[in-house]
PDB file of C-alpha atoms in Angstrom:
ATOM      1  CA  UNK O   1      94.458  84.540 129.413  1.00  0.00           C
ATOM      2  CA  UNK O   2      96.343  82.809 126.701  1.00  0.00           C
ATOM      3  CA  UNK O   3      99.868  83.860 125.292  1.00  0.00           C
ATOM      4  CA  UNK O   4      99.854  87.285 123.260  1.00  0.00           C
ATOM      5  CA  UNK O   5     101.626  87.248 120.224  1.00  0.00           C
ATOM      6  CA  UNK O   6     104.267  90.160 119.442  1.00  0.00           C
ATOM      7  CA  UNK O   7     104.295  90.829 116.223  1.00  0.00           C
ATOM      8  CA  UNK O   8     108.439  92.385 115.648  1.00  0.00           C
ATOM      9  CA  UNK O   9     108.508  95.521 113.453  1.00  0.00           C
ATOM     10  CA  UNK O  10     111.488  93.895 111.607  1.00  0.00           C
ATOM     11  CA  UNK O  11     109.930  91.128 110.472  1.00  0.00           C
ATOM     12  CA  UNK O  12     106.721  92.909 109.272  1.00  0.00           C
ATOM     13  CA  UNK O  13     108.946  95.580 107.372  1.00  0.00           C
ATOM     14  CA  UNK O  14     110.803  92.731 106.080  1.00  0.00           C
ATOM     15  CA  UNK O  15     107.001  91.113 105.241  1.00  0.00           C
ATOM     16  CA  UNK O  16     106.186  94.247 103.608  1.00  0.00           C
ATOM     17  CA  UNK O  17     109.506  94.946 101.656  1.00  0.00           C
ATOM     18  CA  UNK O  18     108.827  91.504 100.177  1.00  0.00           C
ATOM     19  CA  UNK O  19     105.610  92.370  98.553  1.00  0.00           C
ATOM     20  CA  UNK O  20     106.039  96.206  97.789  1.00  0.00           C
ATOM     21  CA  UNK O  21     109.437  94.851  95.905  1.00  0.00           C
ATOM     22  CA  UNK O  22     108.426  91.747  94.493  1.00  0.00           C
ATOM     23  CA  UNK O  23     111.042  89.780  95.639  1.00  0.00           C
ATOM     24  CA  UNK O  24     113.352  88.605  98.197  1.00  0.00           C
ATOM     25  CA  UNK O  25     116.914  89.337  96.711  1.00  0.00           C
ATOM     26  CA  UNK O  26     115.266  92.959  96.601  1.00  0.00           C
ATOM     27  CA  UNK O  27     114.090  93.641  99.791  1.00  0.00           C
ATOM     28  CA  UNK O  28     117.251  92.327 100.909  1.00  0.00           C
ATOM     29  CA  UNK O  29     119.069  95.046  99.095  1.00  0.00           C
ATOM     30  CA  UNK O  30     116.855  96.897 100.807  1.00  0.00           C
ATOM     31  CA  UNK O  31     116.920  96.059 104.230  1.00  0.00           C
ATOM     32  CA  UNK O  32     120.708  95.265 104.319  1.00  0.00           C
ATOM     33  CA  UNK O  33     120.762  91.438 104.636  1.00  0.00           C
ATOM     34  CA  UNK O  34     120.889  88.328 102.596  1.00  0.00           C
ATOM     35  CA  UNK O  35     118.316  86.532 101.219  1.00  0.00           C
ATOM     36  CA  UNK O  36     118.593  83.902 103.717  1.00  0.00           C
ATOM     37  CA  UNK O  37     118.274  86.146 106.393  1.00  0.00           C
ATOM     38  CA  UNK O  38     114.906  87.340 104.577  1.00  0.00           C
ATOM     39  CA  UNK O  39     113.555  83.895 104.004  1.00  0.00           C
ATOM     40  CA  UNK O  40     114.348  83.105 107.793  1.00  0.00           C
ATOM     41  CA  UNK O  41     112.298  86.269 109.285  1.00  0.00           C
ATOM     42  CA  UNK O  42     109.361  85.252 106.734  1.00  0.00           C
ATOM     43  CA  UNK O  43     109.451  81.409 107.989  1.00  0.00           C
ATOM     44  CA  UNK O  44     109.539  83.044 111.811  1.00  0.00           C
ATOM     45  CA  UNK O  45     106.412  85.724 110.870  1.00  0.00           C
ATOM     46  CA  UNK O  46     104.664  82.436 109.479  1.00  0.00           C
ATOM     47  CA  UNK O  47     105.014  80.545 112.996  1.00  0.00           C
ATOM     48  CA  UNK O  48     103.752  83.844 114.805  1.00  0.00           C
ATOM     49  CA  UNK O  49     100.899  83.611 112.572  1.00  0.00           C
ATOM     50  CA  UNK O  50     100.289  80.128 112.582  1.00  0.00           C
ATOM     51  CA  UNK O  51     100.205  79.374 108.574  1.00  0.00           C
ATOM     52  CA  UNK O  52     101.854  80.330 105.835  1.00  0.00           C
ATOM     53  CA  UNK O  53     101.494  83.868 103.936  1.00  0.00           C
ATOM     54  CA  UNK O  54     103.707  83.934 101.063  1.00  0.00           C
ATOM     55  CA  UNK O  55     103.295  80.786  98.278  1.00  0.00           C
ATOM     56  CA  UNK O  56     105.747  80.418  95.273  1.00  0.00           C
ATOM     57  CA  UNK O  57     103.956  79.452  92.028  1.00  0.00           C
ATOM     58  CA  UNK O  58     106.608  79.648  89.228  1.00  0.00           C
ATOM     59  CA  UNK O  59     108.752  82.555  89.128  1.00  0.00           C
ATOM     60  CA  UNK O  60     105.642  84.286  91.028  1.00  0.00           C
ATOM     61  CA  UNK O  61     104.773  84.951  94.553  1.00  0.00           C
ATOM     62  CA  UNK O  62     101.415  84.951  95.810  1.00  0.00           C
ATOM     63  CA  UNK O  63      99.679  86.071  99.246  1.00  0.00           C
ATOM     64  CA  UNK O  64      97.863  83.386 101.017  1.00  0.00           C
ATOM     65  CA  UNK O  65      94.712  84.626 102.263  1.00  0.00           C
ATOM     66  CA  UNK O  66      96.311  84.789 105.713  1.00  0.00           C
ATOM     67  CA  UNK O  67      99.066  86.756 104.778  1.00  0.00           C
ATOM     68  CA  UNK O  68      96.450  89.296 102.735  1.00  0.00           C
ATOM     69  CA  UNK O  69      95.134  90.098 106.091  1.00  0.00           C
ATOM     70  CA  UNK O  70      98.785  90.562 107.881  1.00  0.00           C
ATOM     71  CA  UNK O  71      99.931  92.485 104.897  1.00  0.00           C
ATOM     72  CA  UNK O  72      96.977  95.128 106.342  1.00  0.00           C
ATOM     73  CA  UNK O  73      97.640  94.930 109.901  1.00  0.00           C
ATOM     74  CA  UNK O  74     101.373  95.456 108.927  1.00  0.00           C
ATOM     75  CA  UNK O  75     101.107  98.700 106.540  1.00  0.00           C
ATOM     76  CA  UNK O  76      99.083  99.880 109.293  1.00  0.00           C
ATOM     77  CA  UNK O  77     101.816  98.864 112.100  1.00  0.00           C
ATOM     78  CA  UNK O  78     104.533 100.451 110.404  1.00  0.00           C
ATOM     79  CA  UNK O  79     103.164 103.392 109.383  1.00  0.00           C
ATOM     80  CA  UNK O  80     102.316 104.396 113.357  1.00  0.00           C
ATOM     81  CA  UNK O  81     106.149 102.956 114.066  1.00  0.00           C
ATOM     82  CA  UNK O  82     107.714 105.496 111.852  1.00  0.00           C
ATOM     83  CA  UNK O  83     105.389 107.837 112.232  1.00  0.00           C
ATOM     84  CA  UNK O  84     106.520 107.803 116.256  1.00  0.00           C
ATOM     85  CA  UNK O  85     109.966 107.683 115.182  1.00  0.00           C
ATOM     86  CA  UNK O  86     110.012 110.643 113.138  1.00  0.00           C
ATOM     87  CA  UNK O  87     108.082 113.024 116.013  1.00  0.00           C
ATOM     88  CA  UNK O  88     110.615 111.662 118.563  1.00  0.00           C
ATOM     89  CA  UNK O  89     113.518 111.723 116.062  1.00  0.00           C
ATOM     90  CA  UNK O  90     112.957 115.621 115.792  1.00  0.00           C
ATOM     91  CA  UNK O  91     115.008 115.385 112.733  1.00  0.00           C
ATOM     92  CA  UNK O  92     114.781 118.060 109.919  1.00  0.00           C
ATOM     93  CA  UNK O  93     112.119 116.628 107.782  1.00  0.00           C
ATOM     94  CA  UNK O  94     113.398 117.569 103.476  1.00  0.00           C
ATOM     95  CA  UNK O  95     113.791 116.875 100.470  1.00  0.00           C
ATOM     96  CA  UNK O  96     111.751 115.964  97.336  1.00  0.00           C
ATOM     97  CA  UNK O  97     108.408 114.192  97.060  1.00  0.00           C
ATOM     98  CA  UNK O  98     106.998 113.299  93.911  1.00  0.00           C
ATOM     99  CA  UNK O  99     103.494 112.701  94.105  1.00  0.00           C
ATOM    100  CA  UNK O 100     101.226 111.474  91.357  1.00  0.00           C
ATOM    101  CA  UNK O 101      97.252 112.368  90.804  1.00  0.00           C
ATOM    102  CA  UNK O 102      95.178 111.367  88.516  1.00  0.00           C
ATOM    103  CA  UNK O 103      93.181 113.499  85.921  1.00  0.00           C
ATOM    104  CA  UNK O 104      89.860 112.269  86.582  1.00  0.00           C
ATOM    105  CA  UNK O 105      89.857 112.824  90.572  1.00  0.00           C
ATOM    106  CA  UNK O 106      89.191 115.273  93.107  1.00  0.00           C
ATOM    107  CA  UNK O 107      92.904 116.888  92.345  1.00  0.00           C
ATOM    108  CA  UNK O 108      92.060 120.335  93.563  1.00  0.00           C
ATOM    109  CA  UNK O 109      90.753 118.727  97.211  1.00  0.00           C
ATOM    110  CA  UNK O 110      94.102 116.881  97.489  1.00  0.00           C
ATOM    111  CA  UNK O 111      96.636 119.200  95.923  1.00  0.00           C
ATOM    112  CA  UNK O 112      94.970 121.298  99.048  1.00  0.00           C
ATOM    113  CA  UNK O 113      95.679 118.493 101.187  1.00  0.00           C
ATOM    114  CA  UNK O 114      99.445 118.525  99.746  1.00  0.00           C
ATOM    115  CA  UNK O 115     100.209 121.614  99.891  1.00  0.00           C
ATOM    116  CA  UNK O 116      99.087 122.234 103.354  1.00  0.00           C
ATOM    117  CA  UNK O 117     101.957 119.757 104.193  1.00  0.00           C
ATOM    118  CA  UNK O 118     104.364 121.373 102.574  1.00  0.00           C
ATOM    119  CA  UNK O 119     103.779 124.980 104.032  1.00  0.00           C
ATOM    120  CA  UNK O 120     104.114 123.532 106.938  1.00  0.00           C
ATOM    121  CA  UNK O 121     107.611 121.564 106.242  1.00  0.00           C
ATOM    122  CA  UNK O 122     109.319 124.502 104.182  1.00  0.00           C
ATOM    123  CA  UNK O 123     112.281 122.078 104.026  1.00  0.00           C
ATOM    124  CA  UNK O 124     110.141 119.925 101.096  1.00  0.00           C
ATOM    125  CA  UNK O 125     109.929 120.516  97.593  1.00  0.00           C
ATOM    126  CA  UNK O 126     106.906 119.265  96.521  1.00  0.00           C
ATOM    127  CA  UNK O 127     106.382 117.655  92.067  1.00  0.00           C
ATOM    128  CA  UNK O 128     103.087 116.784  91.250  1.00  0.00           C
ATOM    129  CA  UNK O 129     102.461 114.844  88.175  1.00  0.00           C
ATOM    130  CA  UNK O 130      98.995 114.952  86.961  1.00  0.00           C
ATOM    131  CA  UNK O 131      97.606 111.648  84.247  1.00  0.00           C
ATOM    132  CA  UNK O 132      95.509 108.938  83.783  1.00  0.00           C
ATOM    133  CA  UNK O 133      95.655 106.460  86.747  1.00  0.00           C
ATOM    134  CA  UNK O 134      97.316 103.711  84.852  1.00  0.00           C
ATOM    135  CA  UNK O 135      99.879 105.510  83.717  1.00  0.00           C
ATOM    136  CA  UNK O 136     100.666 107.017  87.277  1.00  0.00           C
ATOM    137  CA  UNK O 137     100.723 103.436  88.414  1.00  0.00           C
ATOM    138  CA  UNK O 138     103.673 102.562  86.059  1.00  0.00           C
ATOM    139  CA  UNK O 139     105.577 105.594  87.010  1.00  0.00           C
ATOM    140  CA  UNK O 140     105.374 104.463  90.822  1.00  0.00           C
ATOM    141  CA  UNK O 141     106.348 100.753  90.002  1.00  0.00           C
ATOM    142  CA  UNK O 142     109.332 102.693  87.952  1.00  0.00           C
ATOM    143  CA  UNK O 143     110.585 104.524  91.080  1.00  0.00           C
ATOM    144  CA  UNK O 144     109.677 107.610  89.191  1.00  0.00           C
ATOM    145  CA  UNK O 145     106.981 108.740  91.777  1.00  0.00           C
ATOM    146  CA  UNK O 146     106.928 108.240  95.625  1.00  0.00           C
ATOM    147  CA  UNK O 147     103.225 108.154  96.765  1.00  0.00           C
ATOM    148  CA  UNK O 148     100.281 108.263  94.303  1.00  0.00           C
ATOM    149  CA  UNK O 149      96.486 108.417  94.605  1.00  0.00           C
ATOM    150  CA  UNK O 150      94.445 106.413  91.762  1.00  0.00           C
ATOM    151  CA  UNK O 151      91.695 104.324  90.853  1.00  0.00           C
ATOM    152  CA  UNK O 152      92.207 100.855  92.192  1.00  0.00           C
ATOM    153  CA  UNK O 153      91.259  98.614  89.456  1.00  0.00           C
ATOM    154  CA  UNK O 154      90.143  95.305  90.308  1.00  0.00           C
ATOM    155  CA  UNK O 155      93.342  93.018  88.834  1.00  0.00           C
ATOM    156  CA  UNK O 156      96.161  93.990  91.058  1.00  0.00           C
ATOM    157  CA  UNK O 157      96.187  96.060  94.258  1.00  0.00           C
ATOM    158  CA  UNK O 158     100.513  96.586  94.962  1.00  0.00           C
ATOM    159  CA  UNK O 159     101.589  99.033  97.091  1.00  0.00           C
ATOM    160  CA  UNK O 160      98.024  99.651  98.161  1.00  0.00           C
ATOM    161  CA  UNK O 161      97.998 101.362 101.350  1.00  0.00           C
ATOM    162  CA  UNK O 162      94.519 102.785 101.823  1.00  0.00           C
ATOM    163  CA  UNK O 163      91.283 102.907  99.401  1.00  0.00           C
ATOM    164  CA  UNK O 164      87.481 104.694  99.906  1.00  0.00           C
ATOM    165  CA  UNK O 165      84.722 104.728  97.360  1.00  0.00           C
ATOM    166  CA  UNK O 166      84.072 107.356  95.975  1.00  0.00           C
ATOM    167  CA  UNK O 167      80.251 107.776  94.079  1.00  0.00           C
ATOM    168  CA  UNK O 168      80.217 110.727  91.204  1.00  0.00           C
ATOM    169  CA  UNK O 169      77.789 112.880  90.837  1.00  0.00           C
ATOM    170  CA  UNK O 170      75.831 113.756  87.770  1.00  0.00           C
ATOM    171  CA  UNK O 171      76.823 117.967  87.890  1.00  0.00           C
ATOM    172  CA  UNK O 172      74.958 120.487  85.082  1.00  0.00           C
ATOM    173  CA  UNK O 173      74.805 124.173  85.004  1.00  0.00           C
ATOM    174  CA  UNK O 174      72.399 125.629  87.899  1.00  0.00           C
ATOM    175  CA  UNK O 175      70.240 127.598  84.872  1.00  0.00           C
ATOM    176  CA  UNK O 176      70.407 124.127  82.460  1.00  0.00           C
ATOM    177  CA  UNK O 177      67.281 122.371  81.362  1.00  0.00           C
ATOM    178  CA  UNK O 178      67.464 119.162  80.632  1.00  0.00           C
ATOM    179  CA  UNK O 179      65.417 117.471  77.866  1.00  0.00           C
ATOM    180  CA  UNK O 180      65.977 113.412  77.975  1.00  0.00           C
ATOM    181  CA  UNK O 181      63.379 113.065  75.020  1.00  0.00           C
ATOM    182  CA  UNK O 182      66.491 115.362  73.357  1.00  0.00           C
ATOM    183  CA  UNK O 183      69.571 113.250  74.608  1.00  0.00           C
ATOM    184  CA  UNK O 184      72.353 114.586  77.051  1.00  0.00           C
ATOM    185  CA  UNK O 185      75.225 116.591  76.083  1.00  0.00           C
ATOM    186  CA  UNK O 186      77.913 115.419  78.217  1.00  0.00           C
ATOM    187  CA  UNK O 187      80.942 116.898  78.844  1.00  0.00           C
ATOM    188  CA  UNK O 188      83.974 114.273  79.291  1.00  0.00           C
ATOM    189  CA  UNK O 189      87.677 113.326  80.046  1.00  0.00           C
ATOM    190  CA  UNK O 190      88.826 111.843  76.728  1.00  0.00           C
ATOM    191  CA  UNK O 191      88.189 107.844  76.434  1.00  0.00           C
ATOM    192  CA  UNK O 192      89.933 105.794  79.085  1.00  0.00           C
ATOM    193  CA  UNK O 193      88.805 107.760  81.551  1.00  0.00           C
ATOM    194  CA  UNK O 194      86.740 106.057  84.713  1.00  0.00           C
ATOM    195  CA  UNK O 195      84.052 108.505  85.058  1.00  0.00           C
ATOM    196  CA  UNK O 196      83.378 109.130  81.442  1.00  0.00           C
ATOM    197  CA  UNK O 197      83.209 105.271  80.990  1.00  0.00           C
ATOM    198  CA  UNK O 198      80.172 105.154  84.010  1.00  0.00           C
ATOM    199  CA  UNK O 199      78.502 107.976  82.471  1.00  0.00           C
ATOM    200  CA  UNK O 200      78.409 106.077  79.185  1.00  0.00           C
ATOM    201  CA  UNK O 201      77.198 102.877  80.221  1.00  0.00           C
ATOM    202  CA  UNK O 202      74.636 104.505  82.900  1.00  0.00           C
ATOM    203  CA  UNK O 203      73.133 106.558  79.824  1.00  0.00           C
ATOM    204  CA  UNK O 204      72.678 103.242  77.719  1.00  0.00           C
ATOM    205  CA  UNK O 205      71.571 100.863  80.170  1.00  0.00           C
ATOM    206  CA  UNK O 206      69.044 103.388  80.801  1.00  0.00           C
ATOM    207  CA  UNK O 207      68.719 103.644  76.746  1.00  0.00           C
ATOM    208  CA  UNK O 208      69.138 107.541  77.154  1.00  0.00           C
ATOM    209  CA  UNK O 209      70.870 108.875  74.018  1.00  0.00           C
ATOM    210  CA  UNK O 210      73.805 110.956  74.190  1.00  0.00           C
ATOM    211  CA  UNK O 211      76.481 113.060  72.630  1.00  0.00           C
ATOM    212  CA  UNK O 212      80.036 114.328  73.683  1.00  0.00           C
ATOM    213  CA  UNK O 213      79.586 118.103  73.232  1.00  0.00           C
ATOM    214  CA  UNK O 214      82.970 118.806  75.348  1.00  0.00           C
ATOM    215  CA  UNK O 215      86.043 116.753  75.577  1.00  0.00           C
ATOM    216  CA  UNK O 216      89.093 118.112  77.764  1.00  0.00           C
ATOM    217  CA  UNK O 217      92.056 116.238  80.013  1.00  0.00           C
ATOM    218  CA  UNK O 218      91.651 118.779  82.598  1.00  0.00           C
ATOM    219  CA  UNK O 219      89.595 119.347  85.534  1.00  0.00           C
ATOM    220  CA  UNK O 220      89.340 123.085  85.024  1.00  0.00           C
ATOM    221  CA  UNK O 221      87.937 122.661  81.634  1.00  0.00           C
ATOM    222  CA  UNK O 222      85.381 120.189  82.016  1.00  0.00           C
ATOM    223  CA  UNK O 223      83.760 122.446  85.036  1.00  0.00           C
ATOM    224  CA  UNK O 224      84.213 125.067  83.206  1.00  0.00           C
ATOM    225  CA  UNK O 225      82.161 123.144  80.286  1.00  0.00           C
ATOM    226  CA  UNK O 226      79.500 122.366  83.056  1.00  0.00           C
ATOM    227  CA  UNK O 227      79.029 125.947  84.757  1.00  0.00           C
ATOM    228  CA  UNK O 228      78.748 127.475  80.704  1.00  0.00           C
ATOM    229  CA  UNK O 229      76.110 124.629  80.017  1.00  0.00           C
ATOM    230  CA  UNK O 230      78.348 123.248  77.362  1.00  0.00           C
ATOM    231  CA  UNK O 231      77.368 119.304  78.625  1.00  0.00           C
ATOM    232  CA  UNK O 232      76.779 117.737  81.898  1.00  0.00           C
ATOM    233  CA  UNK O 233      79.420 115.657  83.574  1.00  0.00           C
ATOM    234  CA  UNK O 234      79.921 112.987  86.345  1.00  0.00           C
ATOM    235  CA  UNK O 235      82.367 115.040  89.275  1.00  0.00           C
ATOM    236  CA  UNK O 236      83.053 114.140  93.053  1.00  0.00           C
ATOM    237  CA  UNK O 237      81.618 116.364  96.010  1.00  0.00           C
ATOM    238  CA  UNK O 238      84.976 117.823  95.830  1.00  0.00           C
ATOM    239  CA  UNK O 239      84.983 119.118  92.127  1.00  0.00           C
ATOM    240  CA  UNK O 240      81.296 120.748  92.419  1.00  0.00           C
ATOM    241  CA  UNK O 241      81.509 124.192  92.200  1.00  0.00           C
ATOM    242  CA  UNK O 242      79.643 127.195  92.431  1.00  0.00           C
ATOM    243  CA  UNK O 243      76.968 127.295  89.651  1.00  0.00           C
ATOM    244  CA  UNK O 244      76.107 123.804  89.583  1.00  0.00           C
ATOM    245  CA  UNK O 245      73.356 122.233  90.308  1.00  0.00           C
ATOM    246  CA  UNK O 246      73.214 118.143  91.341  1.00  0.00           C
ATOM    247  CA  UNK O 247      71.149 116.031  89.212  1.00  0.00           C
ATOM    248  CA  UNK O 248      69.672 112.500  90.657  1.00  0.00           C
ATOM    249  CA  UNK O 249      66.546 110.061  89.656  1.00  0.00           C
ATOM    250  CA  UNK O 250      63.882 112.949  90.244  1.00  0.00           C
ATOM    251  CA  UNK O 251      66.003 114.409  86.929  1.00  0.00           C
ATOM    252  CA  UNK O 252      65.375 110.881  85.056  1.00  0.00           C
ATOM    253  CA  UNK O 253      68.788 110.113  85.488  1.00  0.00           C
ATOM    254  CA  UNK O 254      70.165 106.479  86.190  1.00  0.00           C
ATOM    255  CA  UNK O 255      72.875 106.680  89.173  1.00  0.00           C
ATOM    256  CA  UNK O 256      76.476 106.347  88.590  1.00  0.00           C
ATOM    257  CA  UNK O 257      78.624 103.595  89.519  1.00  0.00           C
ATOM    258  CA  UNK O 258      81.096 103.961  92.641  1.00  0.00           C
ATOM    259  CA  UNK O 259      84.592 104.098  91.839  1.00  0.00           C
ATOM    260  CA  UNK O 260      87.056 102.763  94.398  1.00  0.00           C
ATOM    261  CA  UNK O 261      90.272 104.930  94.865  1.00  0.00           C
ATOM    262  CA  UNK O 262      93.476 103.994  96.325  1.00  0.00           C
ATOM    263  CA  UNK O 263      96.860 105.898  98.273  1.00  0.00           C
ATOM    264  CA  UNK O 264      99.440 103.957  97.237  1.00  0.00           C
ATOM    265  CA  UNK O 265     103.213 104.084  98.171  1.00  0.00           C
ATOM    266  CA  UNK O 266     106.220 101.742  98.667  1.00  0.00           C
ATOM    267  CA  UNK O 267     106.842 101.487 102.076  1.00  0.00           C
ATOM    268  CA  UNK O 268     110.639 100.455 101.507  1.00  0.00           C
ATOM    269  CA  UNK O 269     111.515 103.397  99.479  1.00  0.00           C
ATOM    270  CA  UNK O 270     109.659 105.860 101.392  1.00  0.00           C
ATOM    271  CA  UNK O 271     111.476 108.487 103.354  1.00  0.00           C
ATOM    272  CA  UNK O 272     110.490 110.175 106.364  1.00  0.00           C
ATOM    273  CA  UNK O 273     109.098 112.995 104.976  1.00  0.00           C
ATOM    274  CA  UNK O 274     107.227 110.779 102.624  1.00  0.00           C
ATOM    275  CA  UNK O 275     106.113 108.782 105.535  1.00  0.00           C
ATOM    276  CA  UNK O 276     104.906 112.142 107.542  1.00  0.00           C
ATOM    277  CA  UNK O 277     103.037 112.847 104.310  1.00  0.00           C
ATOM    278  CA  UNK O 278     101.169 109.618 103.862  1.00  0.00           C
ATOM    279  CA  UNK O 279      99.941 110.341 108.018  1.00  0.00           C
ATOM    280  CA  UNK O 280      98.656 113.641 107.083  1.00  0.00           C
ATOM    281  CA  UNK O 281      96.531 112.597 103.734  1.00  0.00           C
ATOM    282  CA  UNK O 282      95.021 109.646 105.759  1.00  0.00           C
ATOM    283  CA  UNK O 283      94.398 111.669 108.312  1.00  0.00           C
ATOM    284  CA  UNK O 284      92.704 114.377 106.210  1.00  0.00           C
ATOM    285  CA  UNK O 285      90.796 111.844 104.458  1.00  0.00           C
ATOM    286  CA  UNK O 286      89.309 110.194 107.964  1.00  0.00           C
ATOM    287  CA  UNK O 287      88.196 114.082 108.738  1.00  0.00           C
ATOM    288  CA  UNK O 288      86.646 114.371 105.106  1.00  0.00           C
ATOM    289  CA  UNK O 289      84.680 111.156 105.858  1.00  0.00           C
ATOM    290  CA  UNK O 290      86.200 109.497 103.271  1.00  0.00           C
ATOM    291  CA  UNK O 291      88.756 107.062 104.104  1.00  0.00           C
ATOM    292  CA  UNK O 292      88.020 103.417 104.172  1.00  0.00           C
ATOM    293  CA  UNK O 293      89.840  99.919 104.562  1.00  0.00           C
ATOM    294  CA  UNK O 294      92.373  98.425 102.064  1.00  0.00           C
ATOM    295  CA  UNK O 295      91.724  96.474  99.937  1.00  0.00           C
ATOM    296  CA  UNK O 296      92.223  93.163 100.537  1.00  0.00           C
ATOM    297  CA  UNK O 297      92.669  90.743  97.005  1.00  0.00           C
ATOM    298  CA  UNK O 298      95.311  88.488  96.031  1.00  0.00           C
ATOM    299  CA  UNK O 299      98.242  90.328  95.047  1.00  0.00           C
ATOM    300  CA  UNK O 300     100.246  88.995  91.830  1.00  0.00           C
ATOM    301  CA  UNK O 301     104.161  89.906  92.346  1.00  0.00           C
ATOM    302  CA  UNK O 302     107.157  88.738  89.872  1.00  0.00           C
ATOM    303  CA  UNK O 303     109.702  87.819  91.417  1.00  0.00           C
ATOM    304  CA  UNK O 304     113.145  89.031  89.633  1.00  0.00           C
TER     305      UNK O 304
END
């Protein structure tokens, strides 16, 4: 049997500090030591793996392909570390978490999924922040959120923790008829949304004309559009609700594209109750049938 590696928890949270932060003077700050210290532990986690996972190119650090697949293992690694810490820690688990989710999703199945948590921790007060995925992106890179769920989009993955695909479903009113000789009535999220973007280019690939008969930000109004007949729409499993009815090819209708959906946190800035939380959405999402593997893609970081 041949020499098994140990893999140190303190030099994969240092690994992962590096890329949630973007740099090493940062995760230093972080971490409490100096940047030589940093550079040191990376140089040690590159002889345990046996090449290098971090390349400079400019002012910007880049994963190798090697350290894409340790940057996996170790979000993985550390989140079962702390999570053991904090059960045998027994500390009182409070304060705030600010969690973003994003318009076009299934919000009401994980606001459910939240707020379980929180009943259960009475010590946490719990801000959501609703919006478009980008924009929830920018608030976590700002330190103004600290875990989000959105669409992963397919030019940067940072902070990515887990993702799952998600496929929508083309939803109408249970008493609608639909007429394709007539064009579809859809009902949408306004423009930069994901799902009104695949119904769009679904309908014209299929050369199926269509209108926008309902345009809303919110969830609650665009089922409520559906269920009144006002348009159909493209929703998850999760946002189908009573008076609906499913639509697929047997309606004429051209399938939607998937969307892939991410958690994504900074591991560095997350606090134990933040950490507790990210355990109890994966694991909700693994009983759902929905959770899948991160992403792995090369990951573009400034370093500042």
């Amino acid at each position: 049997m041949g020499n098994i590696v140990n893999f140190q928890t303190d030099l994969l949270r240092t690994f992962v500090s590096v890329i949630d932060l973007g740099a090493y003077t940062k995760a230093g700050e972080a971490l409490g030591r100096t940047q030589p210290a940093i550079s040191l532990q990376i140089r040690r986690l590159e002889e345990l793996v046996g090449a290098p996972i971090i390349r400079q190119v400019g002012r910007t650090l880049l994963l190798t392909g090697e350290g894409e697949m340790l940057l996996s293992y170790a979000r993985e690694m550390l989140r079962l570390n702390d999570q053991a810490a904090s059960y045998f820690n027994r500390s009182k688990i409070a304060g705030v978490l600010r969690v973003g989710l994003p318009n076009d999703y299934a919000v009401s199945f994980l606001q459910g999924v939240i707020t379980e948590y929180t009943r259960e921790h009475q010590g946490i007060s719990l801000e959501i922040h609703c919006g478009w995925s980008a924009e929830i992106l920018d608030r976590l890179r700002a330190d103004e959120l600290d875990l989000a769920v959105a669409m992963v989009n397919n030019e940067r993955a940072q902070y990515l923790s887990r993702s799952w695909i998600e496929r929508p479903i083309w939803a109408a009113a249970d008493s609608g008829e639909l007429d394709l000789a007539k064009g579809i009535a859809l009902a949408a999220h306004p423009e930069g949304c994901a799902y009104r973007a695949r119904m769009i280019q679904a309908l014209d690939a299929a050369q199926i004309r269509w209108r926008v008969a309902y345009t809303g930000s919110g969830i609650g109004g665009l089922q409520n559009a559906v269920v009144n007949g006002l348009g159909i729409s493209a929703l998850t499993r999760y946002t189908m609700l009573p008076g609906m009815r499913a639509l697929d090819d047997s309606d004429g209708l051209p399938p939607l594209a998937e969307i892939r959906v991410g958690l994504f946190y900074k591991h560095p800035r997350l606090s134990d109750a933040g950490i507790r939380l990210v355990n109890h959405i994966i694991a909700r999402l693994d009983e759902a049938g929905v959770s899948g593997d991160p992403v792995r893609r090369p990951i573009e970081l400034d370093r500042q």
